[in-house]
PDB file of C-alpha atoms and ligand atoms in Angstrom:
ATOM      1  CA  MET T 710     -65.392  -7.551  60.471  1.00 42.00           C
ATOM      2  CA  THR T 711     -64.534  -8.154  64.437  1.00 47.00           C
ATOM      3  CA  THR T 712     -63.252  -5.723  66.588  1.00 48.00           C
ATOM      4  CA  LEU T 713     -60.781  -8.553  68.101  1.00 48.00           C
ATOM      5  CA  PRO T 714     -61.253  -7.303  71.786  1.00 40.00           C
ATOM      6  CA  PRO T 715     -58.307  -8.310  73.951  1.00 39.00           C
ATOM      7  CA  SER T 716     -60.483 -11.086  75.805  1.00 36.00           C
ATOM      8  CA  GLY T 717     -63.845 -12.556  74.669  1.00 34.00           C
ATOM      9  CA  PRO T 718     -65.992 -15.173  75.042  1.00 32.00           C
ATOM     10  CA  THR T 719     -64.759 -18.486  73.728  1.00 34.00           C
ATOM     11  CA  THR T 720     -66.645 -19.700  70.522  1.00 35.00           C
ATOM     12  CA  PRO T 721     -67.196 -23.105  69.875  1.00 34.00           C
ATOM     13  CA  PRO T 722     -65.152 -24.022  66.721  1.00 35.00           C
ATOM     14  CA  THR T 723     -67.687 -25.263  63.668  1.00 37.00           C
ATOM     15  CA  THR T 724     -65.894 -27.825  61.875  1.00 39.00           C
ATOM     16  CA  ARG T 725     -68.060 -29.624  60.163  1.00 41.00           C
ATOM     17  CA  SER T 726     -70.153 -26.668  58.532  1.00 46.00           C
ATOM     18  CA  LEU T 727     -67.883 -24.137  57.187  1.00 60.00           C
ATOM     19  CA  ARG T 728     -68.798 -22.196  53.821  1.00 69.00           C
ATOM     20  CA  SER T 729     -65.973 -20.522  51.966  1.00 81.00           C
ATOM     21  CA  PRO T 730     -65.883 -17.170  52.572  1.00 88.00           C
ATOM     22  CA  PHE T 731     -66.178 -16.009  49.263  1.00 93.00           C
ATOM     23  CA  ALA T 732     -66.790 -17.141  45.752  1.00 95.00           C
ATOM     24  CA  ILE T 733     -64.049 -15.408  43.597  1.00 98.00           C
ATOM     25  CA  LYS T 734     -61.235 -13.725  45.507  1.00 98.00           C
ATOM     26  CA  ILE T 735     -58.660 -11.828  43.540  1.00 98.00           C
ATOM     27  CA  CYS T 736     -55.544 -11.442  45.878  1.00 98.00           C
ATOM     28  CA  GLY T 737     -52.968  -8.768  45.573  1.00 98.00           C
ATOM     29  CA  MET T 738     -54.682  -5.660  45.330  1.00 98.00           C
ATOM     30  CA  ARG T 739     -52.175  -2.598  44.597  1.00 98.00           C
ATOM     31  CA  SER T 740     -54.276  -0.158  43.555  1.00 98.00           C
ATOM     32  CA  VAL T 741     -58.075   1.581  43.613  1.00 98.00           C
ATOM     33  CA  GLN T 742     -57.955   0.560  40.052  1.00 98.00           C
ATOM     34  CA  ASP T 743     -57.242  -2.820  40.780  1.00 98.00           C
ATOM     35  CA  VAL T 744     -60.243  -2.845  43.162  1.00 98.00           C
ATOM     36  CA  TRP T 745     -62.290  -1.110  40.594  1.00 98.00           C
ATOM     37  CA  ALA T 746     -61.560  -3.821  38.043  1.00 98.00           C
ATOM     38  CA  VAL T 747     -62.553  -6.534  40.608  1.00 98.00           C
ATOM     39  CA  ALA T 748     -66.314  -4.864  41.311  1.00 98.00           C
ATOM     40  CA  ASP T 749     -66.796  -4.457  37.934  1.00 98.00           C
ATOM     41  CA  ALA T 750     -65.790  -7.750  36.744  1.00 98.00           C
ATOM     42  CA  GLY T 751     -68.186  -9.036  39.449  1.00 98.00           C
ATOM     43  CA  ALA T 752     -65.805 -11.058  41.940  1.00 98.00           C
ATOM     44  CA  ASP T 753     -66.922 -10.790  45.328  1.00 97.00           C
ATOM     45  CA  ALA T 754     -63.450 -10.637  47.538  1.00 98.00           C
ATOM     46  CA  VAL T 755     -59.851  -8.808  47.245  1.00 98.00           C
ATOM     47  CA  GLY T 756     -56.497  -9.807  49.253  1.00 98.00           C
ATOM     48  CA  LEU T 757     -54.851  -7.178  50.783  1.00 98.00           C
ATOM     49  CA  ASN T 758     -51.292  -8.672  51.188  1.00 98.00           C
ATOM     50  CA  PHE T 759     -48.678  -7.724  54.146  1.00 98.00           C
ATOM     51  CA  TYR T 760     -46.283  -9.889  53.339  1.00 98.00           C
ATOM     52  CA  GLY T 761     -43.362  -7.580  52.850  1.00 97.00           C
ATOM     53  CA  PRO T 762     -41.402  -9.305  50.452  1.00 98.00           C
ATOM     54  CA  SER T 763     -44.114 -10.121  48.128  1.00 98.00           C
ATOM     55  CA  VAL T 764     -44.513  -8.451  44.872  1.00 97.00           C
ATOM     56  CA  ARG T 765     -47.929  -7.803  45.971  1.00 98.00           C
ATOM     57  CA  SER T 766     -47.572  -6.180  49.524  1.00 98.00           C
ATOM     58  CA  LEU T 767     -49.007  -3.211  51.177  1.00 98.00           C
ATOM     59  CA  ASN T 768     -47.461  -0.859  53.847  1.00 98.00           C
ATOM     60  CA  PRO T 769     -50.451  -1.008  56.131  1.00 98.00           C
ATOM     61  CA  ASP T 770     -50.174   2.000  57.205  1.00 98.00           C
ATOM     62  CA  ALA T 771     -49.698   3.692  54.032  1.00 98.00           C
ATOM     63  CA  ASP T 772     -52.442   6.493  52.565  1.00 98.00           C
ATOM     64  CA  GLU T 773     -52.662   4.481  49.936  1.00 98.00           C
ATOM     65  CA  THR T 774     -53.734   1.100  51.339  1.00 98.00           C
ATOM     66  CA  PHE T 775     -56.164   2.929  53.220  1.00 98.00           C
ATOM     67  CA  GLN T 776     -57.784   4.304  49.884  1.00 98.00           C
ATOM     68  CA  ILE T 777     -57.563   0.535  48.405  1.00 98.00           C
ATOM     69  CA  ASN T 778     -58.962  -0.653  51.333  1.00 98.00           C
ATOM     70  CA  ASP T 779     -61.845   2.058  51.203  1.00 98.00           C
ATOM     71  CA  ALA T 780     -62.754   1.405  47.699  1.00 98.00           C
ATOM     72  CA  ALA T 781     -63.311  -2.428  48.167  1.00 98.00           C
ATOM     73  CA  ARG T 782     -65.372  -1.725  51.101  1.00 98.00           C
ATOM     74  CA  GLN T 783     -67.352   0.947  49.067  1.00 98.00           C
ATOM     75  CA  ALA T 784     -67.920  -1.519  46.254  1.00 98.00           C
ATOM     76  CA  GLY T 785     -68.839  -4.280  49.098  1.00 98.00           C
ATOM     77  CA  LEU T 786     -66.274  -6.645  48.333  1.00 98.00           C
ATOM     78  CA  ILE T 787     -65.064  -9.022  51.022  1.00 98.00           C
ATOM     79  CA  GLN T 788     -61.718  -7.690  52.574  1.00 98.00           C
ATOM     80  CA  VAL T 789     -59.284 -10.390  53.256  1.00 98.00           C
ATOM     81  CA  GLY T 790     -55.649  -9.650  55.086  1.00 98.00           C
ATOM     82  CA  LEU T 791     -52.951 -11.701  53.964  1.00 98.00           C
ATOM     83  CA  PHE T 792     -50.567 -12.484  56.803  1.00 98.00           C
ATOM     84  CA  VAL T 793     -47.406 -14.899  56.948  1.00 98.00           C
ATOM     85  CA  ASN T 794     -45.843 -15.687  60.174  1.00 98.00           C
ATOM     86  CA  HIS T 795     -46.826 -12.151  61.191  1.00 98.00           C
ATOM     87  CA  ASP T 796     -47.407 -12.196  65.261  1.00 97.00           C
ATOM     88  CA  LEU T 797     -50.479 -11.774  66.920  1.00 98.00           C
ATOM     89  CA  ALA T 798     -50.162  -7.853  67.922  1.00 98.00           C
ATOM     90  CA  PHE T 799     -49.186  -7.146  64.171  1.00 98.00           C
ATOM     91  CA  ILE T 800     -52.675  -8.865  62.817  1.00 98.00           C
ATOM     92  CA  GLN T 801     -54.657  -7.449  65.450  1.00 98.00           C
ATOM     93  CA  ARG T 802     -53.396  -4.085  64.702  1.00 98.00           C
ATOM     94  CA  VAL T 803     -54.008  -4.111  61.029  1.00 98.00           C
ATOM     95  CA  VAL T 804     -57.150  -5.978  60.634  1.00 98.00           C
ATOM     96  CA  GLU T 805     -58.487  -3.299  63.424  1.00 98.00           C
ATOM     97  CA  SER T 806     -57.065  -0.721  61.565  1.00 98.00           C
ATOM     98  CA  LEU T 807     -58.590  -1.545  58.186  1.00 98.00           C
ATOM     99  CA  GLN T 808     -61.855  -3.546  59.551  1.00 98.00           C
ATOM    100  CA  LEU T 809     -60.832  -6.668  57.591  1.00 98.00           C
ATOM    101  CA  ASP T 810     -63.186  -9.321  57.266  1.00 97.00           C
ATOM    102  CA  TRP T 811     -61.366 -12.154  56.601  1.00 97.00           C
ATOM    103  CA  ILE T 812     -57.723 -12.932  58.005  1.00 98.00           C
ATOM    104  CA  GLN T 813     -55.732 -15.367  55.923  1.00 98.00           C
ATOM    105  CA  LEU T 814     -52.729 -17.019  57.298  1.00 98.00           C
ATOM    106  CA  HIS T 815     -50.401 -18.146  54.481  1.00 98.00           C
ATOM    107  CA  GLY T 816     -47.133 -19.078  56.519  1.00 98.00           C
ATOM    108  CA  ASP T 817     -45.837 -21.547  59.347  1.00 97.00           C
ATOM    109  CA  GLU T 818     -48.372 -20.272  61.945  1.00 97.00           C
ATOM    110  CA  PRO T 819     -49.034 -22.340  64.538  1.00 97.00           C
ATOM    111  CA  VAL T 820     -52.818 -23.523  64.564  1.00 97.00           C
ATOM    112  CA  THR T 821     -53.367 -21.952  68.322  1.00 97.00           C
ATOM    113  CA  LEU T 822     -52.731 -18.356  66.398  1.00 98.00           C
ATOM    114  CA  ALA T 823     -55.704 -19.118  64.572  1.00 97.00           C
ATOM    115  CA  GLU T 824     -57.501 -20.188  68.097  1.00 97.00           C
ATOM    116  CA  GLU T 825     -56.775 -16.860  69.520  1.00 98.00           C
ATOM    117  CA  LEU T 826     -57.892 -14.719  66.590  1.00 98.00           C
ATOM    118  CA  ILE T 827     -61.240 -16.867  66.526  1.00 96.00           C
ATOM    119  CA  ARG T 828     -61.699 -16.617  70.420  1.00 97.00           C
ATOM    120  CA  ARG T 829     -61.070 -12.768  69.726  1.00 97.00           C
ATOM    121  CA  GLY T 830     -63.728 -12.607  66.985  1.00 96.00           C
ATOM    122  CA  GLY T 831     -61.771 -13.096  63.826  1.00 97.00           C
ATOM    123  CA  ARG T 832     -62.506 -15.296  60.940  1.00 96.00           C
ATOM    124  CA  VAL T 833     -59.575 -17.238  59.440  1.00 96.00           C
ATOM    125  CA  LEU T 834     -58.834 -18.495  56.332  1.00 97.00           C
ATOM    126  CA  ARG T 835     -55.762 -20.765  56.465  1.00 97.00           C
ATOM    127  CA  ALA T 836     -53.868 -21.565  53.671  1.00 97.00           C
ATOM    128  CA  ILE T 837     -52.785 -25.395  53.143  1.00 97.00           C
ATOM    129  CA  ARG T 838     -49.535 -25.370  50.715  1.00 97.00           C
ATOM    130  CA  LEU T 839     -49.929 -28.445  49.398  1.00 97.00           C
ATOM    131  CA  PRO T 840     -47.067 -30.543  46.916  1.00 96.00           C
ATOM    132  CA  ARG T 841     -47.754 -30.223  43.355  1.00 94.00           C
ATOM    133  CA  GLY T 842     -48.592 -33.924  41.684  1.00 94.00           C
ATOM    134  CA  ASN T 843     -50.761 -36.681  42.670  1.00 96.00           C
ATOM    135  CA  LEU T 844     -51.669 -36.355  46.268  1.00 96.00           C
ATOM    136  CA  GLU T 845     -53.665 -39.397  48.591  1.00 94.00           C
ATOM    137  CA  PRO T 846     -56.622 -37.951  50.332  1.00 92.00           C
ATOM    138  CA  GLY T 847     -55.055 -38.791  53.720  1.00 92.00           C
ATOM    139  CA  GLN T 848     -51.716 -36.682  52.483  1.00 95.00           C
ATOM    140  CA  ILE T 849     -54.004 -33.721  52.241  1.00 94.00           C
ATOM    141  CA  ASP T 850     -56.154 -34.405  55.499  1.00 92.00           C
ATOM    142  CA  ALA T 851     -52.423 -34.936  57.400  1.00 93.00           C
ATOM    143  CA  ALA T 852     -51.558 -31.304  55.745  1.00 94.00           C
ATOM    144  CA  ILE T 853     -54.644 -29.865  57.152  1.00 93.00           C
ATOM    145  CA  GLY T 854     -54.174 -31.516  60.431  1.00 88.00           C
ATOM    146  CA  GLN T 855     -55.360 -29.593  63.606  1.00 90.00           C
ATOM    147  CA  TRP T 856     -56.519 -26.542  61.235  1.00 92.00           C
ATOM    148  CA  ASN T 857     -59.724 -28.997  60.341  1.00 83.00           C
ATOM    149  CA  ASP T 858     -60.750 -28.807  64.197  1.00 86.00           C
ATOM    150  CA  ALA T 859     -59.995 -25.162  64.961  1.00 91.00           C
ATOM    151  CA  GLY T 860     -62.745 -23.322  63.236  1.00 87.00           C
ATOM    152  CA  VAL T 861     -61.291 -21.751  60.010  1.00 93.00           C
ATOM    153  CA  SER T 862     -61.930 -22.072  56.311  1.00 93.00           C
ATOM    154  CA  LEU T 863     -59.331 -23.828  54.286  1.00 94.00           C
ATOM    155  CA  LEU T 864     -57.652 -22.522  51.179  1.00 97.00           C
ATOM    156  CA  LEU T 865     -55.396 -25.214  49.107  1.00 97.00           C
ATOM    157  CA  ASP T 866     -52.898 -23.487  47.035  1.00 98.00           C
ATOM    158  CA  ALA T 867     -49.530 -25.538  45.673  1.00 97.00           C
ATOM    159  CA  ASP T 868     -46.686 -24.773  47.659  1.00 95.00           C
ATOM    160  CA  ALA T 869     -44.807 -22.066  46.177  1.00 95.00           C
ATOM    161  CA  GLY T 870     -41.398 -22.765  48.470  1.00 93.00           C
ATOM    162  CA  ALA T 871     -39.787 -19.612  50.157  1.00 94.00           C
ATOM    163  CA  SER T 872     -42.068 -17.295  48.639  1.00 95.00           C
ATOM    164  CA  PHE T 873     -45.377 -19.024  50.394  1.00 97.00           C
ATOM    165  CA  GLY T 874     -47.520 -17.834  47.912  1.00 95.00           C
ATOM    166  CA  GLY T 875     -48.525 -16.605  44.672  1.00 95.00           C
ATOM    167  CA  GLY T 876     -46.240 -18.840  42.599  1.00 93.00           C
ATOM    168  CA  GLY T 877     -48.782 -19.473  39.394  1.00 97.00           C
ATOM    169  CA  GLN T 878     -48.248 -23.297  40.320  1.00 97.00           C
ATOM    170  CA  SER T 879     -51.440 -25.289  39.875  1.00 98.00           C
ATOM    171  CA  LEU T 880     -52.401 -28.337  42.059  1.00 98.00           C
ATOM    172  CA  ASP T 881     -53.489 -31.931  40.914  1.00 98.00           C
ATOM    173  CA  TRP T 882     -57.032 -30.870  40.744  1.00 98.00           C
ATOM    174  CA  PRO T 883     -58.117 -34.740  40.429  1.00 97.00           C
ATOM    175  CA  SER T 884     -56.445 -35.340  43.821  1.00 97.00           C
ATOM    176  CA  ILE T 885     -58.394 -32.599  45.205  1.00 96.00           C
ATOM    177  CA  ARG T 886     -61.719 -33.699  43.763  1.00 95.00           C
ATOM    178  CA  ASP T 887     -61.014 -37.353  45.345  1.00 95.00           C
ATOM    179  CA  TRP T 888     -60.127 -35.600  48.746  1.00 94.00           C
ATOM    180  CA  ALA T 889     -63.725 -33.657  48.156  1.00 92.00           C
ATOM    181  CA  ASP T 890     -65.623 -36.333  47.432  1.00 91.00           C
ATOM    182  CA  ARG T 891     -64.564 -38.130  50.683  1.00 89.00           C
ATOM    183  CA  ARG T 892     -64.868 -35.012  52.676  1.00 83.00           C
ATOM    184  CA  GLY T 893     -68.114 -34.889  52.145  1.00 76.00           C
ATOM    185  CA  GLU T 894     -70.480 -32.203  53.167  1.00 58.00           C
ATOM    186  CA  SER T 895     -67.983 -30.004  54.793  1.00 54.00           C
ATOM    187  CA  ALA T 896     -66.436 -29.823  51.539  1.00 51.00           C
ATOM    188  CA  ALA T 897     -67.937 -26.385  50.703  1.00 57.00           C
ATOM    189  CA  GLY T 898     -65.187 -24.786  52.930  1.00 75.00           C
ATOM    190  CA  TRP T 899     -62.803 -24.866  51.331  1.00 93.00           C
ATOM    191  CA  VAL T 900     -61.097 -22.929  48.669  1.00 96.00           C
ATOM    192  CA  LEU T 901     -59.038 -23.419  45.107  1.00 97.00           C
ATOM    193  CA  ALA T 902     -55.845 -21.751  44.707  1.00 98.00           C
ATOM    194  CA  GLY T 903     -52.608 -22.010  43.051  1.00 98.00           C
ATOM    195  CA  GLY T 904     -51.728 -21.349  39.432  1.00 98.00           C
ATOM    196  CA  LEU T 905     -55.459 -20.401  38.065  1.00 98.00           C
ATOM    197  CA  ASN T 906     -56.032 -17.902  35.156  1.00 98.00           C
ATOM    198  CA  PRO T 907     -58.596 -17.317  32.961  1.00 98.00           C
ATOM    199  CA  GLU T 908     -57.564 -20.195  30.236  1.00 98.00           C
ATOM    200  CA  ASN T 909     -57.777 -23.071  33.169  1.00 98.00           C
ATOM    201  CA  VAL T 910     -59.956 -21.979  35.718  1.00 98.00           C
ATOM    202  CA  PRO T 911     -62.922 -23.495  33.945  1.00 97.00           C
ATOM    203  CA  GLU T 912     -61.163 -26.906  33.972  1.00 97.00           C
ATOM    204  CA  ALA T 913     -59.982 -26.626  37.263  1.00 97.00           C
ATOM    205  CA  ILE T 914     -63.597 -26.267  38.940  1.00 96.00           C
ATOM    206  CA  ARG T 915     -65.048 -29.161  36.528  1.00 95.00           C
ATOM    207  CA  ILE T 916     -62.060 -31.407  37.918  1.00 96.00           C
ATOM    208  CA  SER T 917     -61.835 -30.687  41.445  1.00 95.00           C
ATOM    209  CA  GLY T 918     -65.520 -29.356  41.932  1.00 92.00           C
ATOM    210  CA  ALA T 919     -64.155 -26.458  43.616  1.00 93.00           C
ATOM    211  CA  THR T 920     -67.370 -23.896  44.550  1.00 91.00           C
ATOM    212  CA  SER T 921     -64.833 -20.996  45.809  1.00 95.00           C
ATOM    213  CA  VAL T 922     -61.255 -19.761  43.768  1.00 97.00           C
ATOM    214  CA  ASP T 923     -58.518 -17.669  44.366  1.00 98.00           C
ATOM    215  CA  VAL T 924     -56.003 -15.896  42.012  1.00 98.00           C
ATOM    216  CA  ALA T 925     -52.873 -13.722  42.023  1.00 98.00           C
ATOM    217  CA  SER T 926     -50.306 -14.128  39.158  1.00 98.00           C
ATOM    218  CA  GLY T 927     -53.040 -15.284  36.796  1.00 98.00           C
ATOM    219  CA  VAL T 928     -54.163 -12.319  36.107  1.00 98.00           C
ATOM    220  CA  GLU T 929     -51.202 -10.004  36.343  1.00 98.00           C
ATOM    221  CA  GLN T 930     -49.265  -8.819  33.196  1.00 96.00           C
ATOM    222  CA  PRO T 931     -46.573  -8.408  33.850  1.00 95.00           C
ATOM    223  CA  LYS T 932     -45.906 -10.136  37.303  1.00 94.00           C
ATOM    224  CA  GLY T 933     -47.475  -8.223  40.348  1.00 95.00           C
ATOM    225  CA  GLN T 934     -49.337  -5.666  38.160  1.00 97.00           C
ATOM    226  CA  LYS T 935     -53.158  -6.649  37.921  1.00 98.00           C
ATOM    227  CA  ASN T 936     -54.699  -6.832  34.218  1.00 98.00           C
ATOM    228  CA  ALA T 937     -58.406  -5.376  34.547  1.00 98.00           C
ATOM    229  CA  GLU T 938     -59.206  -7.342  30.920  1.00 98.00           C
ATOM    230  CA  LYS T 939     -57.408 -10.650  32.713  1.00 98.00           C
ATOM    231  CA  ILE T 940     -59.662 -10.156  35.767  1.00 98.00           C
ATOM    232  CA  ARG T 941     -62.763  -9.619  33.716  1.00 98.00           C
ATOM    233  CA  GLN T 942     -62.044 -12.692  32.027  1.00 98.00           C
ATOM    234  CA  PHE T 943     -61.351 -14.955  34.991  1.00 98.00           C
ATOM    235  CA  VAL T 944     -64.556 -14.161  36.242  1.00 98.00           C
ATOM    236  CA  ALA T 945     -66.225 -14.771  33.154  1.00 97.00           C
ATOM    237  CA  ALA T 946     -64.567 -18.023  33.073  1.00 97.00           C
ATOM    238  CA  VAL T 947     -65.180 -18.956  36.700  1.00 97.00           C
ATOM    239  CA  ARG T 948     -68.768 -18.707  35.836  1.00 94.00           C
ATOM    240  CA  ARG T 949     -68.796 -20.861  32.805  1.00 91.00           C
ATOM    241  CA  GLY T 950     -66.876 -23.555  35.113  1.00 87.00           C
ATOM    242  CA  GLU T 951     -69.442 -23.277  37.174  1.00 83.00           C
ATOM    243  CA  GLU T 952     -72.294 -23.839  35.126  1.00 80.00           C
ATOM    244  CA  ALA T 953     -70.627 -26.968  33.913  1.00 72.00           C
ATOM    245  CA  LEU T 954     -70.590 -28.429  37.297  1.00 69.00           C
TER     246      LEU T 954
HETATM  247  O1  LIG D1396     -49.567 -13.580  46.200  1.00 50.44           O
HETATM  248  C1  LIG D1396     -48.275 -13.527  46.777  1.00 50.44           C
HETATM  249  O2  LIG D1396     -47.271 -12.891  46.579  1.00 50.44           O
HETATM  250  C2  LIG D1396     -48.382 -13.973  48.070  1.00 50.44           C
HETATM  251  C3  LIG D1396     -46.877 -14.259  48.839  1.00 50.44           C
HETATM  252  C4  LIG D1396     -46.793 -14.910  50.071  1.00 50.44           C
HETATM  253  C5  LIG D1396     -47.711 -15.390  50.413  1.00 50.44           C
HETATM  254  C6  LIG D1396     -49.015 -15.575  49.813  1.00 50.44           C
HETATM  255  C7  LIG D1396     -49.288 -15.121  48.596  1.00 50.44           C
HETATM  256  N1  LIG D1396     -50.591 -14.877  48.014  1.00 50.44           N
HETATM  257  C8  LIG D1396     -51.748 -15.795  48.424  1.00 50.44           C
HETATM  258  C9  LIG D1396     -52.799 -16.101  47.832  1.00 50.44           C
HETATM  259  O3  LIG D1396     -53.909 -15.747  48.237  1.00 50.44           O
HETATM  260  C10 LIG D1396     -52.674 -16.312  46.069  1.00 50.44           C
HETATM  261  O4  LIG D1396     -53.672 -15.797  45.573  1.00 50.44           O
HETATM  262  C11 LIG D1396     -51.906 -17.741  46.181  1.00 50.44           C
HETATM  263  O5  LIG D1396     -50.944 -18.144  46.432  1.00 50.44           O
HETATM  264  C12 LIG D1396     -52.451 -18.378  44.514  1.00 50.44           C
HETATM  265  O6  LIG D1396     -51.444 -17.577  43.634  1.00 50.44           O
HETATM  266  P1  LIG D1396     -51.343 -17.741  42.244  1.00 50.44           P
HETATM  267  O7  LIG D1396     -50.712 -19.017  42.085  1.00 50.44           O
HETATM  268  O8  LIG D1396     -50.434 -16.667  41.701  1.00 50.44           O
HETATM  269  O9  LIG D1396     -52.647 -17.475  41.563  1.00 50.44           O
END
């Protein structure tokens, strides 16, 4: 990942040719064993959650967090740091100390924060928290708003209310498909999240057309605790879904 220098050359945003940062991300690593389960299953990215109130949160300064992060790096996994309404200094400090590959902004951050992170060499994934139920393409475009032009990748998640994410609620996949079809070639730059699990992810991929997926609660048992078998089943199910595309 980037070293996030305090200042640097301005990188022009690439708005129409973004690719998804990963194919399968398992979000909310709490132990080295979780990371091994992700690597063994064949997913390509892990999420490290730094949002304090979350059941999946990590202390960025704890030895265990460095061990989890080192295990992910050694396994060749993409390391995504998850932030919710944190300020630039906090994000920069955590990204630098853990050498994270991507910064996921999952709160109500202003687009200027992403622009500054990108200006400093960071790679940003923006969570777009959408209402559940039928959505018009224009509604999704409106929710994306300025993020579309800021050079970020997009993660479409179901609105989890005050908890911001990890809520296990699904989006309306036909609406996502409709939006993605209209979006055309830039559709590759988005990730589907929200309520995915080993049982429904093939259908979610088939209907929405997603080429990149993210899951937190759907591979846990009990809540907040990753389950290696569910992770394995999830990755296998994604592969089945992709074959049907
Ligand atoms: O997972 C959390 O606890 C969380 C808390 C606050 C903001 C975001 C959070 N998770 C972000 C993710 O990327 C999740 O994978 C995504 O929201 C989907 O979660 P789920 O519906 O449980 O699969």
